[in-house]
Coordinates of C-alpha atoms in Angstrom, one line a residue:
Chain A
X1 CA 3.9 -3.7 -58.7
X2 CA 0.5 -4.5 -59.9
X3 CA -2.4 -2.1 -60.0
X4 CA -5.7 -3.1 -58.5
X5 CA -9.0 -1.3 -59.0
X6 CA -10.8 -1.5 -55.6
X7 CA -14.5 -2.1 -55.4
X8 CA -16.7 0.8 -56.3
X9 CA -17.7 2.2 -52.9
X10 CA -20.3 4.6 -54.2
X11 CA -23.9 4.2 -55.5
X12 CA -23.5 4.8 -59.2
X13 CA -26.4 2.7 -60.4
X14 CA -26.1 -0.5 -62.4
X15 CA -25.6 0.9 -65.9
X16 CA -22.8 3.3 -64.9
X17 CA -21.2 0.6 -62.8
X18 CA -21.1 -1.9 -65.7
X19 CA -19.8 0.7 -68.0
X20 CA -17.1 1.6 -65.5
X21 CA -15.9 -2.0 -65.1
X22 CA -15.9 -2.5 -68.9
X23 CA -13.7 0.6 -69.3
X24 CA -11.4 -0.4 -66.5
X25 CA -11.1 -4.0 -67.9
X26 CA -10.6 -3.2 -71.6
X27 CA -9.2 0.3 -71.6
X28 CA -6.8 0.6 -68.7
X29 CA -3.6 -1.0 -67.4
X30 CA -5.2 -2.1 -64.1
X31 CA -4.2 -5.7 -63.4
X32 CA -6.9 -6.7 -60.8
X33 CA -10.6 -5.6 -60.6
X34 CA -12.6 -6.0 -57.5
X35 CA -16.3 -6.3 -58.2
X36 CA -19.2 -6.2 -55.7
X37 CA -21.0 -4.1 -53.2
X38 CA -19.0 -3.3 -50.0
X39 CA -21.0 -0.5 -48.4
X40 CA -24.8 -1.0 -48.4
X41 CA -26.9 -4.0 -49.3
X42 CA -29.9 -1.7 -50.1
X43 CA -28.1 -0.3 -53.1
X44 CA -29.2 -0.9 -56.7
X45 CA -25.8 -1.9 -58.0
X46 CA -25.0 -5.0 -59.9
X47 CA -27.4 -7.7 -58.8
X48 CA -26.1 -11.1 -57.9
X49 CA -27.7 -12.7 -60.9
X50 CA -25.9 -10.2 -63.1
X51 CA -22.5 -10.8 -61.6
X52 CA -21.8 -14.0 -63.4
X53 CA -22.5 -12.7 -66.9
X54 CA -20.5 -9.6 -66.1
X55 CA -17.5 -11.7 -65.0
X56 CA -17.8 -13.7 -68.3
X57 CA -17.9 -10.5 -70.3
X58 CA -14.8 -9.1 -68.5
X59 CA -12.8 -12.3 -68.5
X60 CA -11.3 -11.8 -72.1
X61 CA -9.6 -8.6 -70.7
X62 CA -7.2 -10.9 -68.9
X63 CA -7.6 -9.0 -65.7
X64 CA -7.8 -10.9 -62.4
X65 CA -11.3 -10.5 -61.1
X66 CA -12.1 -10.7 -57.4
X67 CA -15.6 -10.8 -55.8
X68 CA -15.8 -8.2 -52.9
X69 CA -18.2 -8.6 -50.1
X70 CA -20.0 -6.4 -47.6
X71 CA -18.1 -4.4 -45.0
X72 CA -20.7 -4.5 -42.2
X73 CA -22.9 -7.6 -42.3
X74 CA -26.1 -7.5 -40.2
X75 CA -29.2 -9.1 -41.7
X76 CA -30.1 -12.6 -42.6
X77 CA -30.4 -11.6 -46.2
X78 CA -26.9 -10.2 -46.2
X79 CA -25.6 -13.5 -44.9
X80 CA -27.5 -15.5 -47.5
X81 CA -26.0 -13.3 -50.2
X82 CA -22.6 -13.9 -48.8
X83 CA -23.1 -17.6 -49.3
X84 CA -24.3 -17.0 -52.8
X85 CA -21.4 -14.8 -53.6
X86 CA -19.0 -17.4 -52.2
X87 CA -20.6 -20.2 -54.4
X88 CA -20.4 -18.0 -57.4
X89 CA -16.7 -17.0 -56.8
X90 CA -15.7 -20.6 -56.0
X91 CA -17.6 -21.9 -59.1
X92 CA -15.8 -19.4 -61.3
X93 CA -12.4 -19.8 -59.7
X94 CA -12.3 -16.3 -58.3
X95 CA -10.9 -15.1 -55.0
X96 CA -13.3 -13.6 -52.5
X97 CA -12.5 -10.3 -50.8
X98 CA -13.8 -10.5 -47.2
X99 CA -14.5 -7.2 -45.5
X100 CA -16.1 -8.6 -42.4
X101 CA -15.3 -11.7 -40.4
X102 CA -18.6 -13.1 -41.8
X103 CA -16.9 -13.1 -45.2
X104 CA -13.8 -14.9 -43.8
X105 CA -16.1 -17.4 -42.0
X106 CA -18.3 -18.1 -45.1
X107 CA -15.3 -18.3 -47.4
X108 CA -13.2 -20.3 -45.0
X109 CA -11.1 -22.9 -47.0
X110 CA -11.3 -21.0 -50.2
X111 CA -8.9 -18.4 -51.7
X112 CA -9.6 -15.2 -49.7
X113 CA -8.4 -11.6 -49.8
X114 CA -8.6 -10.0 -46.3
X115 CA -9.9 -6.6 -47.3
X116 CA -9.0 -3.3 -45.6
X117 CA -11.9 -3.7 -43.2
X118 CA -10.6 -6.9 -41.7
X119 CA -8.4 -6.0 -38.9
X120 CA -4.8 -7.3 -39.4
X121 CA -2.5 -5.3 -37.2
X122 CA 0.2 -7.9 -36.6
X123 CA 1.9 -11.0 -38.2
X124 CA 0.3 -13.5 -35.9
X125 CA -3.2 -12.5 -37.0
X126 CA -2.1 -12.9 -40.6
X127 CA -0.7 -16.3 -39.8
X128 CA -4.1 -17.4 -38.5
X129 CA -6.0 -15.9 -41.4
X130 CA -3.6 -17.7 -43.9
X131 CA -4.6 -21.0 -42.2
X132 CA -8.3 -20.3 -43.0
X133 CA -7.7 -19.4 -46.6
X134 CA -6.3 -15.8 -46.9
X135 CA -3.8 -15.6 -49.8
X136 CA -3.7 -11.8 -50.0
X137 CA -4.3 -9.0 -47.5
X138 CA -5.0 -5.3 -47.9
X139 CA -3.6 -3.4 -45.0
X140 CA -6.0 -1.4 -42.8
X141 CA -5.7 2.2 -44.1
X142 CA -4.4 3.6 -40.8
X143 CA -1.3 1.4 -40.7
X144 CA 2.0 3.3 -41.0
X145 CA 4.9 2.2 -43.2
X146 CA 6.8 0.8 -40.2
X147 CA 3.9 -1.6 -39.3
X148 CA 3.4 -2.5 -42.9
X149 CA 7.1 -3.4 -43.1
X150 CA 6.9 -5.4 -39.9
X151 CA 4.1 -7.5 -41.2
X152 CA 5.6 -8.1 -44.6
X153 CA 9.0 -9.0 -43.2
X154 CA 7.8 -11.4 -40.5
X155 CA 8.8 -15.0 -41.2
X156 CA 5.9 -17.1 -42.4
X157 CA 5.2 -20.7 -43.5
X158 CA 3.5 -19.8 -46.8
X159 CA 3.7 -16.8 -49.0
X160 CA 0.9 -14.2 -49.1
X161 CA 0.4 -11.2 -51.3
X162 CA 0.3 -7.7 -49.9
X163 CA -1.8 -4.9 -51.2
X164 CA -1.9 -1.2 -50.0
X165 CA -4.7 1.2 -50.3
X166 CA -2.8 3.7 -52.4
X167 CA -5.2 6.2 -54.0
X168 CA -8.7 7.5 -53.3
X169 CA -10.9 8.8 -50.6
X170 CA -10.1 6.8 -47.4
X171 CA -12.8 4.5 -46.2
X172 CA -12.7 5.4 -42.5
X173 CA -15.6 3.6 -40.8
X174 CA -19.1 2.0 -41.1
X175 CA -22.2 2.6 -39.0
X176 CA -25.7 1.2 -38.8
X177 CA -26.9 4.7 -39.5
X178 CA -27.0 6.2 -42.9
X179 CA -25.5 9.7 -42.8
X180 CA -26.5 10.6 -46.3
X181 CA -30.1 9.9 -45.5
X182 CA -29.7 11.8 -42.2
X183 CA -28.4 14.8 -44.1
X184 CA -31.9 14.9 -45.7
X185 CA -33.7 14.2 -42.4
X186 CA -34.5 10.7 -43.6
X187 CA -33.9 7.4 -41.9
X188 CA -32.1 4.5 -43.5
X189 CA -35.4 2.5 -43.9
X190 CA -36.7 5.3 -46.0
X191 CA -33.4 6.6 -47.5
X192 CA -34.8 7.4 -51.0
X193 CA -31.4 6.3 -52.2
X194 CA -30.0 9.8 -51.6
X195 CA -26.4 8.5 -51.8
X196 CA -27.0 8.0 -55.6
X197 CA -26.9 11.8 -55.9
X198 CA -23.4 12.0 -54.5
X199 CA -21.1 10.0 -56.8
X200 CA -18.0 10.7 -54.6
X201 CA -19.8 11.2 -51.3
X202 CA -21.5 14.1 -49.6
X203 CA -18.8 16.6 -48.6
X204 CA -18.7 17.5 -44.9
X205 CA -16.8 20.6 -43.7
X206 CA -15.9 22.0 -40.4
X207 CA -17.6 25.2 -39.2
X208 CA -14.4 26.9 -40.5
X209 CA -15.1 25.6 -44.0
X210 CA -12.3 23.0 -44.0
X211 CA -13.1 19.9 -46.0
X212 CA -13.0 17.0 -43.5
X213 CA -15.2 14.0 -44.4
X214 CA -17.3 12.6 -47.2
X215 CA -20.5 10.8 -46.2
X216 CA -21.2 7.8 -48.4
X217 CA -24.3 6.2 -46.9
X218 CA -23.3 4.1 -43.9
X219 CA -19.7 4.7 -44.7
X220 CA -17.7 7.7 -43.6
X221 CA -14.7 8.6 -45.8
X222 CA -12.0 11.3 -46.0
X223 CA -12.9 14.4 -47.9
X224 CA -9.3 14.6 -49.2
X225 CA -8.1 12.1 -51.7
X226 CA -5.3 10.0 -50.2
X227 CA -2.4 9.2 -52.5
X228 CA 0.8 7.3 -52.0
X229 CA 2.2 8.0 -55.5
X230 CA 5.1 9.9 -54.0
X231 CA 6.0 6.8 -52.0
X232 CA 6.1 4.2 -54.8
X233 CA 9.9 3.6 -54.4
X234 CA 9.3 2.9 -50.7
X235 CA 6.3 0.7 -51.3
X236 CA 8.4 -1.4 -53.7
X237 CA 11.2 -1.6 -51.3
X238 CA 8.8 -2.8 -48.5
X239 CA 7.7 -5.7 -50.7
X240 CA 4.2 -4.4 -51.5
X241 CA 2.9 -6.3 -54.6
X242 CA -0.3 -4.4 -55.4
X243 CA -1.4 -0.8 -55.1
X244 CA -5.1 -0.3 -54.8
X245 CA -6.7 2.6 -56.5
X246 CA -10.2 3.3 -55.2
X247 CA -12.7 4.2 -57.9
X248 CA -13.9 7.8 -58.2
X249 CA -16.5 9.2 -60.6
X250 CA -14.1 11.1 -62.8
X251 CA -10.7 10.7 -64.5
X252 CA -10.2 7.1 -63.3
X253 CA -8.7 5.9 -66.6
X254 CA -6.3 8.8 -66.5
X255 CA -5.4 8.1 -62.9
X256 CA -4.6 4.5 -63.7
X257 CA -2.4 5.6 -66.6
X258 CA -0.4 8.0 -64.3
X259 CA 0.1 5.2 -61.8
X260 CA 1.3 2.8 -64.4
X261 CA 3.7 5.3 -65.9
X262 CA 5.0 6.1 -62.4
X263 CA 5.4 2.5 -61.4
X264 CA 7.2 1.9 -64.8
X265 CA 9.4 4.9 -64.2
X266 CA 8.1 6.7 -67.3
X267 CA 7.2 9.4 -64.8
X268 CA 9.1 10.3 -61.7
X269 CA 7.0 10.2 -58.5
X270 CA 7.0 14.0 -58.5
X271 CA 5.7 14.2 -62.0
X272 CA 3.1 11.5 -61.2
X273 CA 2.0 13.5 -58.2
X274 CA 1.7 16.7 -60.3
X275 CA -0.4 14.9 -62.9
X276 CA -2.7 13.4 -60.3
X277 CA -3.1 16.9 -58.8
X278 CA -4.5 18.0 -62.2
X279 CA -7.1 15.3 -62.0
X280 CA -7.9 16.3 -58.5
X281 CA -8.9 19.9 -59.4
X282 CA -5.8 21.2 -57.6
X283 CA -7.3 20.1 -54.3
X284 CA -4.8 19.0 -51.7
X285 CA -4.1 15.3 -51.1
X286 CA -3.5 13.5 -47.8
X287 CA -1.1 10.7 -47.0
X288 CA -0.5 11.1 -43.2
X289 CA -1.3 7.5 -42.2
X290 CA 1.7 6.1 -44.1
X291 CA 4.0 8.5 -42.2
X292 CA 2.5 7.6 -38.8
X293 CA 0.7 11.0 -38.6
X294 CA -2.9 12.0 -38.7
X295 CA -4.5 10.5 -41.8
X296 CA -5.8 13.8 -43.0
X297 CA -2.4 15.4 -43.1
X298 CA 0.0 15.5 -46.0
X299 CA 3.7 14.9 -45.8
X300 CA 6.4 15.2 -48.4
X301 CA 7.7 11.7 -49.3
Chain B
X1 CA -35.4 -18.0 -14.7
X2 CA -31.8 -16.9 -15.1
X3 CA -31.6 -13.2 -14.6
X4 CA -29.8 -10.9 -17.0
X5 CA -26.5 -9.8 -15.6
X6 CA -25.7 -6.2 -14.7
X7 CA -22.1 -5.6 -15.7
X8 CA -20.3 -2.5 -14.5
X9 CA -17.1 -0.7 -15.5
X10 CA -14.2 -0.2 -13.2
X11 CA -11.4 2.2 -14.1
X12 CA -9.8 1.8 -10.6
X13 CA -10.4 0.0 -7.3
X14 CA -12.7 2.6 -5.8
X15 CA -15.0 2.3 -8.9
X16 CA -14.9 -1.5 -8.7
X17 CA -16.0 -1.3 -5.1
X18 CA -18.7 1.2 -6.0
X19 CA -20.0 -1.2 -8.6
X20 CA -20.0 -4.2 -6.3
X21 CA -21.5 -2.2 -3.4
X22 CA -24.3 -1.0 -5.7
X23 CA -25.5 -4.3 -6.9
X24 CA -23.4 -5.3 -10.0
X25 CA -23.4 -9.0 -10.9
X26 CA -20.1 -8.6 -12.6
X27 CA -17.4 -6.0 -13.2
X28 CA -14.9 -5.5 -16.0
X29 CA -11.5 -3.8 -15.9
X30 CA -8.2 -3.6 -17.9
X31 CA -4.5 -3.4 -17.1
X32 CA -2.7 -0.1 -17.0
X33 CA -1.2 -0.1 -20.5
X34 CA -2.1 -0.1 -24.2
X35 CA -3.7 -3.6 -24.0
X36 CA -7.1 -2.1 -23.4
X37 CA -9.3 0.5 -25.0
X38 CA -9.5 3.0 -22.2
X39 CA -5.8 3.7 -21.9
X40 CA -6.2 7.0 -20.2
X41 CA -3.7 8.4 -17.7
X42 CA -4.2 7.5 -14.1
X43 CA -6.7 4.8 -15.1
X44 CA -6.8 1.0 -14.9
X45 CA -5.2 -1.7 -12.8
X46 CA -1.7 -2.8 -11.9
X47 CA -1.5 -6.6 -11.3
X48 CA -1.6 -6.2 -7.5
X49 CA -4.7 -3.9 -7.8
X50 CA -6.2 -6.6 -10.0
X51 CA -5.7 -9.2 -7.3
X52 CA -7.4 -6.9 -4.7
X53 CA -10.2 -6.1 -7.1
X54 CA -10.9 -9.7 -8.0
X55 CA -10.7 -10.7 -4.4
X56 CA -13.2 -7.9 -3.4
X57 CA -15.6 -8.9 -6.2
X58 CA -15.4 -12.6 -5.3
X59 CA -16.0 -12.1 -1.6
X60 CA -19.3 -10.4 -2.6
X61 CA -20.3 -13.0 -5.2
X62 CA -19.5 -10.8 -8.1
X63 CA -17.7 -11.8 -11.2
X64 CA -14.6 -10.0 -12.6
X65 CA -13.8 -9.9 -16.3
X66 CA -10.5 -8.7 -17.6
X67 CA -10.5 -6.6 -20.8
X68 CA -7.8 -6.9 -23.4
X69 CA -9.4 -5.3 -26.4
X70 CA -6.7 -3.6 -28.5
X71 CA -4.5 -5.2 -31.2
X72 CA -1.0 -6.2 -30.4
X73 CA 1.6 -4.0 -32.0
X74 CA 3.9 -5.3 -34.7
X75 CA 7.2 -4.3 -33.0
X76 CA 6.4 -5.5 -29.5
X77 CA 3.3 -7.7 -29.0
X78 CA 4.6 -9.1 -25.7
X79 CA 2.6 -6.9 -23.3
X80 CA -0.6 -8.3 -24.8
X81 CA 0.5 -12.0 -24.3
X82 CA 1.7 -11.2 -20.8
X83 CA -1.7 -9.7 -20.0
X84 CA -3.5 -12.8 -21.2
X85 CA -1.3 -14.9 -19.0
X86 CA -1.9 -12.5 -16.1
X87 CA -5.7 -12.8 -16.5
X88 CA -5.4 -16.6 -16.4
X89 CA -3.1 -16.5 -13.4
X90 CA -5.4 -14.2 -11.4
X91 CA -8.3 -16.5 -12.2
X92 CA -10.5 -13.8 -13.8
X93 CA -14.0 -15.1 -14.5
X94 CA -13.6 -14.2 -18.2
X95 CA -11.2 -12.5 -20.5
X96 CA -12.4 -10.1 -23.1
X97 CA -10.4 -10.3 -26.4
X98 CA -10.7 -8.8 -29.8
X99 CA -7.7 -10.0 -31.8
X100 CA -7.5 -13.4 -33.5
X101 CA -3.9 -14.0 -32.6
X102 CA -4.6 -13.4 -28.9
X103 CA -7.8 -15.5 -29.1
X104 CA -5.8 -18.4 -30.4
X105 CA -3.0 -18.0 -27.8
X106 CA -5.5 -17.8 -25.0
X107 CA -7.5 -20.9 -26.2
X108 CA -4.3 -22.9 -26.5
X109 CA -2.5 -21.8 -23.4
X110 CA -5.5 -21.3 -21.0
X111 CA -8.3 -23.6 -22.2
X112 CA -10.1 -23.2 -18.8
X113 CA -10.4 -19.4 -19.1
X114 CA -13.8 -18.3 -20.6
X115 CA -13.4 -16.0 -23.6
X116 CA -15.8 -13.1 -24.2
X117 CA -15.4 -11.7 -27.7
X118 CA -14.9 -8.0 -27.4
X119 CA -17.1 -5.5 -29.1
X120 CA -13.9 -4.3 -30.8
X121 CA -13.9 -7.5 -32.9
X122 CA -17.0 -6.1 -34.5
X123 CA -18.9 -9.4 -34.8
X124 CA -22.4 -8.3 -35.7
X125 CA -23.9 -11.4 -37.3
X126 CA -24.2 -15.1 -36.9
X127 CA -21.6 -16.1 -39.5
X128 CA -18.9 -14.0 -37.8
X129 CA -19.9 -15.2 -34.4
X130 CA -19.9 -18.9 -35.5
X131 CA -16.4 -18.4 -37.0
X132 CA -15.1 -17.2 -33.7
X133 CA -16.9 -19.9 -31.9
X134 CA -15.5 -22.6 -34.2
X135 CA -11.9 -21.5 -33.8
X136 CA -11.7 -20.2 -30.3
X137 CA -14.7 -21.6 -28.5
X138 CA -15.9 -18.2 -27.3
X139 CA -18.5 -18.3 -24.5
X140 CA -19.9 -14.9 -25.1
X141 CA -20.0 -12.1 -27.7
X142 CA -20.3 -8.4 -26.9
X143 CA -22.4 -7.0 -29.7
X144 CA -21.4 -3.9 -31.6
X145 CA -23.9 -1.1 -31.4
X146 CA -25.3 -1.7 -34.9
X147 CA -28.3 -4.0 -34.3
X148 CA -31.9 -3.2 -33.5
X149 CA -33.6 -5.1 -30.6
X150 CA -35.5 -7.4 -33.0
X151 CA -32.3 -8.1 -34.8
X152 CA -30.7 -9.1 -31.5
X153 CA -33.6 -11.4 -30.8
X154 CA -33.2 -13.1 -34.3
X155 CA -29.5 -13.4 -33.8
X156 CA -30.0 -15.1 -30.4
X157 CA -32.1 -17.8 -32.0
X158 CA -29.4 -18.7 -34.4
X159 CA -26.4 -19.0 -32.2
X160 CA -25.5 -20.7 -28.9
X161 CA -23.1 -18.2 -27.3
X162 CA -24.2 -15.7 -24.7
X163 CA -24.9 -12.1 -25.8
X164 CA -23.7 -9.1 -24.0
X165 CA -25.1 -5.7 -25.1
X166 CA -24.5 -2.1 -24.1
X167 CA -27.2 -0.8 -21.9
X168 CA -26.0 2.6 -20.8
X169 CA -23.2 5.1 -21.4
X170 CA -21.2 6.7 -24.2
X171 CA -22.4 5.7 -27.6
X172 CA -20.0 4.6 -30.3
X173 CA -22.1 5.2 -33.4
X174 CA -19.6 3.4 -35.7
X175 CA -18.9 -0.3 -36.0
X176 CA -16.5 -0.7 -33.1
X177 CA -13.0 -1.8 -33.7
X178 CA -13.2 -0.6 -37.3
X179 CA -13.4 3.2 -36.8
X180 CA -10.5 5.3 -38.0
X181 CA -12.1 8.7 -37.3
X182 CA -9.9 9.5 -34.3
X183 CA -6.7 8.4 -36.0
X184 CA -7.6 10.4 -39.1
X185 CA -7.4 13.7 -37.2
X186 CA -5.0 12.8 -34.3
X187 CA -2.7 10.1 -35.7
X188 CA -3.4 8.0 -32.6
X189 CA -5.2 4.7 -33.4
X190 CA -7.7 3.4 -30.8
X191 CA -7.1 -0.1 -32.1
X192 CA -3.4 0.2 -31.3
X193 CA -3.0 2.6 -28.4
X194 CA -6.4 2.0 -26.8
X195 CA -7.6 5.6 -26.7
X196 CA -10.1 7.4 -28.8
X197 CA -9.9 11.2 -29.0
X198 CA -7.0 11.4 -26.6
X199 CA -7.0 14.4 -24.2
X200 CA -3.6 15.5 -25.4
X201 CA -5.1 16.2 -28.9
X202 CA -8.0 18.2 -27.5
X203 CA -8.2 22.0 -27.3
X204 CA -10.9 24.3 -26.0
X205 CA -10.6 27.8 -27.3
X206 CA -12.5 30.8 -25.9
X207 CA -12.4 33.8 -28.2
X208 CA -14.9 36.5 -29.4
X209 CA -17.6 35.2 -27.1
X210 CA -17.4 31.8 -28.8
X211 CA -16.2 28.5 -27.6
X212 CA -14.5 26.3 -30.1
X213 CA -13.5 22.7 -29.5
X214 CA -10.8 21.0 -31.5
X215 CA -9.4 17.6 -31.9
X216 CA -6.0 17.3 -33.5
X217 CA -6.5 20.8 -35.0
X218 CA -9.8 20.0 -36.7
X219 CA -12.7 22.2 -35.5
X220 CA -15.2 19.8 -34.0
X221 CA -17.8 22.4 -32.9
X222 CA -18.3 26.0 -32.3
X223 CA -20.7 27.1 -29.5
X224 CA -22.4 30.3 -28.8
X225 CA -22.2 31.8 -25.3
X226 CA -24.2 29.8 -22.8
X227 CA -24.2 26.6 -24.8
X228 CA -22.8 23.5 -23.2
X229 CA -19.7 22.2 -24.9
X230 CA -19.2 18.5 -25.4
X231 CA -15.9 16.7 -25.3
X232 CA -14.7 16.8 -28.9
X233 CA -15.0 13.5 -30.8
X234 CA -15.5 13.4 -34.5
X235 CA -18.7 11.3 -34.4
X236 CA -20.4 13.9 -32.1
X237 CA -19.0 16.9 -34.0
X238 CA -21.1 19.7 -35.5
X239 CA -20.2 20.1 -39.1
X240 CA -21.6 21.5 -42.3
X241 CA -23.1 19.2 -44.9
X242 CA -25.9 19.6 -47.4
X243 CA -25.9 23.4 -46.7
X244 CA -26.7 23.2 -43.0
X245 CA -24.7 23.0 -39.8
X246 CA -25.7 20.1 -37.5
X247 CA -24.4 17.0 -35.7
X248 CA -23.8 15.2 -38.9
X249 CA -23.4 11.8 -37.2
X250 CA -24.8 12.0 -33.7
X251 CA -25.7 14.4 -31.0
X252 CA -23.8 14.3 -27.7
X253 CA -25.7 12.2 -25.1
X254 CA -25.8 8.8 -23.7
X255 CA -27.2 5.5 -24.8
X256 CA -29.9 4.4 -22.3
X257 CA -32.1 1.3 -22.9
X258 CA -34.2 1.5 -19.8
X259 CA -37.3 2.5 -21.8
X260 CA -37.1 -0.7 -23.8
X261 CA -35.5 -2.9 -21.1
X262 CA -38.1 -5.7 -21.4
X263 CA -37.6 -5.9 -25.2
X264 CA -33.8 -6.2 -24.8
X265 CA -34.0 -8.8 -22.0
X266 CA -36.6 -10.8 -23.9
X267 CA -34.4 -10.7 -27.0
X268 CA -32.3 -13.2 -25.0
X269 CA -29.3 -11.3 -23.9
X270 CA -27.3 -12.5 -20.9
X271 CA -25.6 -9.4 -19.8
X272 CA -26.3 -5.6 -19.8
X273 CA -23.1 -3.7 -20.0
X274 CA -22.6 -0.2 -18.6
X275 CA -20.0 1.8 -20.5
X276 CA -17.5 4.1 -18.7
X277 CA -14.3 2.8 -17.3
X278 CA -13.0 6.3 -17.7
X279 CA -15.8 7.7 -15.5
X280 CA -15.8 8.4 -11.7
X281 CA -16.8 6.0 -9.0
X282 CA -19.9 8.1 -8.3
X283 CA -20.9 7.6 -11.9
X284 CA -20.3 3.9 -11.6
X285 CA -22.2 3.7 -8.3
X286 CA -25.2 5.7 -9.6
X287 CA -25.6 3.9 -12.9
X288 CA -25.1 0.5 -11.4
X289 CA -27.7 1.1 -8.7
X290 CA -30.3 2.3 -11.1
X291 CA -29.7 -0.5 -13.5
X292 CA -29.9 -3.0 -10.6
X293 CA -33.3 -1.5 -9.6
X294 CA -34.6 -1.5 -13.1
X295 CA -33.6 -5.1 -13.7
X296 CA -35.1 -6.2 -10.4
X297 CA -38.3 -4.3 -11.1
X298 CA -38.6 -6.1 -14.4
X299 CA -38.2 -9.6 -12.9
X300 CA -40.7 -8.8 -10.2
X301 CA -43.4 -8.0 -12.7
X302 CA -42.3 -8.1 -16.3
X303 CA -45.7 -7.0 -17.7
X304 CA -45.9 -4.0 -15.3
X305 CA -42.4 -2.7 -15.9
X306 CA -42.0 1.0 -16.7
X307 CA -38.9 3.1 -16.7
X308 CA -39.3 5.4 -13.7
X309 CA -38.9 9.1 -14.5
X310 CA -36.6 9.4 -11.5
X311 CA -34.2 6.8 -12.9
X312 CA -34.1 8.6 -16.3
X313 CA -33.5 12.0 -14.6
X314 CA -30.6 10.6 -12.5
X315 CA -29.1 8.9 -15.5
X316 CA -29.4 11.9 -17.7
X317 CA -27.6 13.9 -15.0
X318 CA -24.5 11.7 -15.5
X319 CA -24.6 12.2 -19.2
X320 CA -23.1 14.7 -21.6
X321 CA -25.8 17.0 -22.9
X322 CA -28.1 15.6 -20.2
X323 CA -30.0 13.7 -22.8
X324 CA -30.3 10.1 -23.9
X325 CA -31.1 8.0 -26.9
X326 CA -32.1 4.4 -27.6
X327 CA -29.5 4.5 -30.4
X328 CA -29.4 1.7 -32.8
X329 CA -31.8 -0.5 -30.8
X330 CA -34.6 1.5 -32.5
X331 CA -34.7 1.2 -36.3
X332 CA -35.8 4.8 -36.8
X333 CA -32.4 5.9 -35.3
X334 CA -30.6 4.4 -38.2

């Protein structure tokens, strides 16, 4: 299986973002890098004009580079940017990851990845999306293993690649409202870029102190890190071709290395899990969705 | 001038009659299974009830739309396709669909049946709407609750499908159809099973003078004595973030656009939707009646329209927390 580095979902600022992609490209065993802002168009990440030089800079790494697009598209400006991103990706021969039907619509006829925010819950939907250009899909994070199997194993006219969100805080939903700004009694229009102070999201606990969610601007994520490292044998057997690791602010190179070693059987899944736990500060993981259970729960593989 | 439509929910036949009798221009309902997003016990329509409901609506000049807004399951998608066929056979005025596979099936098999794109399809922009229009010739889109009133107006100018917007009722604060908060704590996906925050995952605990509400084990809120407890959903939960305890996403309460009704109508919407197929017939009757009065008052004298305090009081009384919000229609809410 290949390792993909999902798009950075947090606001790290353009310098840190570029450094991150350089490290992932040249210093890790990741096979695919997704570049581009998925969460909020107000953010100060990599500007459109900087994307092309960055792609050229990363190209010698030999990684497959994919342009990711916004998860919740609302404004005219966001739609104009989608067209520009599409032109850039097509011009450079890169796939486009669509995370909203606007992305599918704008990219129609070109090589598309249906990202985890495009709802594909059954083979017939994938058939349709393949006809409009989808060559790879990332399963919605809530799909259990049985549904993943059912979609992969369905007969189809043309092959398509399957990617599973395998490690990182789960992206659970988008809203028009910014919850990081709200935590500071600010509105989105005057957000003061508060999300930039929370490189892995703002932790939200229940009144009993249990970690529940992580607020990342207009995106709500899981507080726990989800990992399927214990399930790599099953993922392979299902026919999953790519595991997506979702960027976090610390230990990402180490996490890629553990995944590579586990996929290559240099580590057992148990050993891989134990190593990942070290990089997670001993905090518990979750993996319930894969087992058809609440996503926040953890089940032994 | 073509008047904006008042569209009312019907969880059963008595509610459908209440909607029709109180001035709805159209009603919407789903079949009694996982094919629609209010799959609660004892709710929704069998095929014979659907026949009676459509007949009652039609005799009173009211349209009837059938809702099919969940995603067919991998192992057995047949109930969804059967429901599409049933809606066509019963000659519903429109079918509300969210899933591309069903949209295609419906367009090919039942070209005469108008399609309304469900809010669960999460089409919040012109590009997405044009995509659905190009492939499935949708007649109307039900907008997710993510746009402000000026954004809706701008959108209307760019596309040529009808717009339906939520006017009153429970407020999803997330992009509909793409929210995994409920499945995250309960394991039950609204997209698949058609129910958010299912009652079987809810617990109310009363100990040491405190009321605690839980969903799937997660503590959603803790209330002091005398406080009103809301039905536990994650998005209306009271949690701790940034060193304070508050409704991190949204307070319990209802969406109510009556105070900005002229702005919403003038944005070019075709239909004002009342949420609440899970609610009682008296809720449906009350809300429909007030919306009817408000819309009629607007058309009588658009410049003189004011939301009457009595309307707001009556609507607040139907709503959890007895409060209301303009929600995302107002930019400051975001």
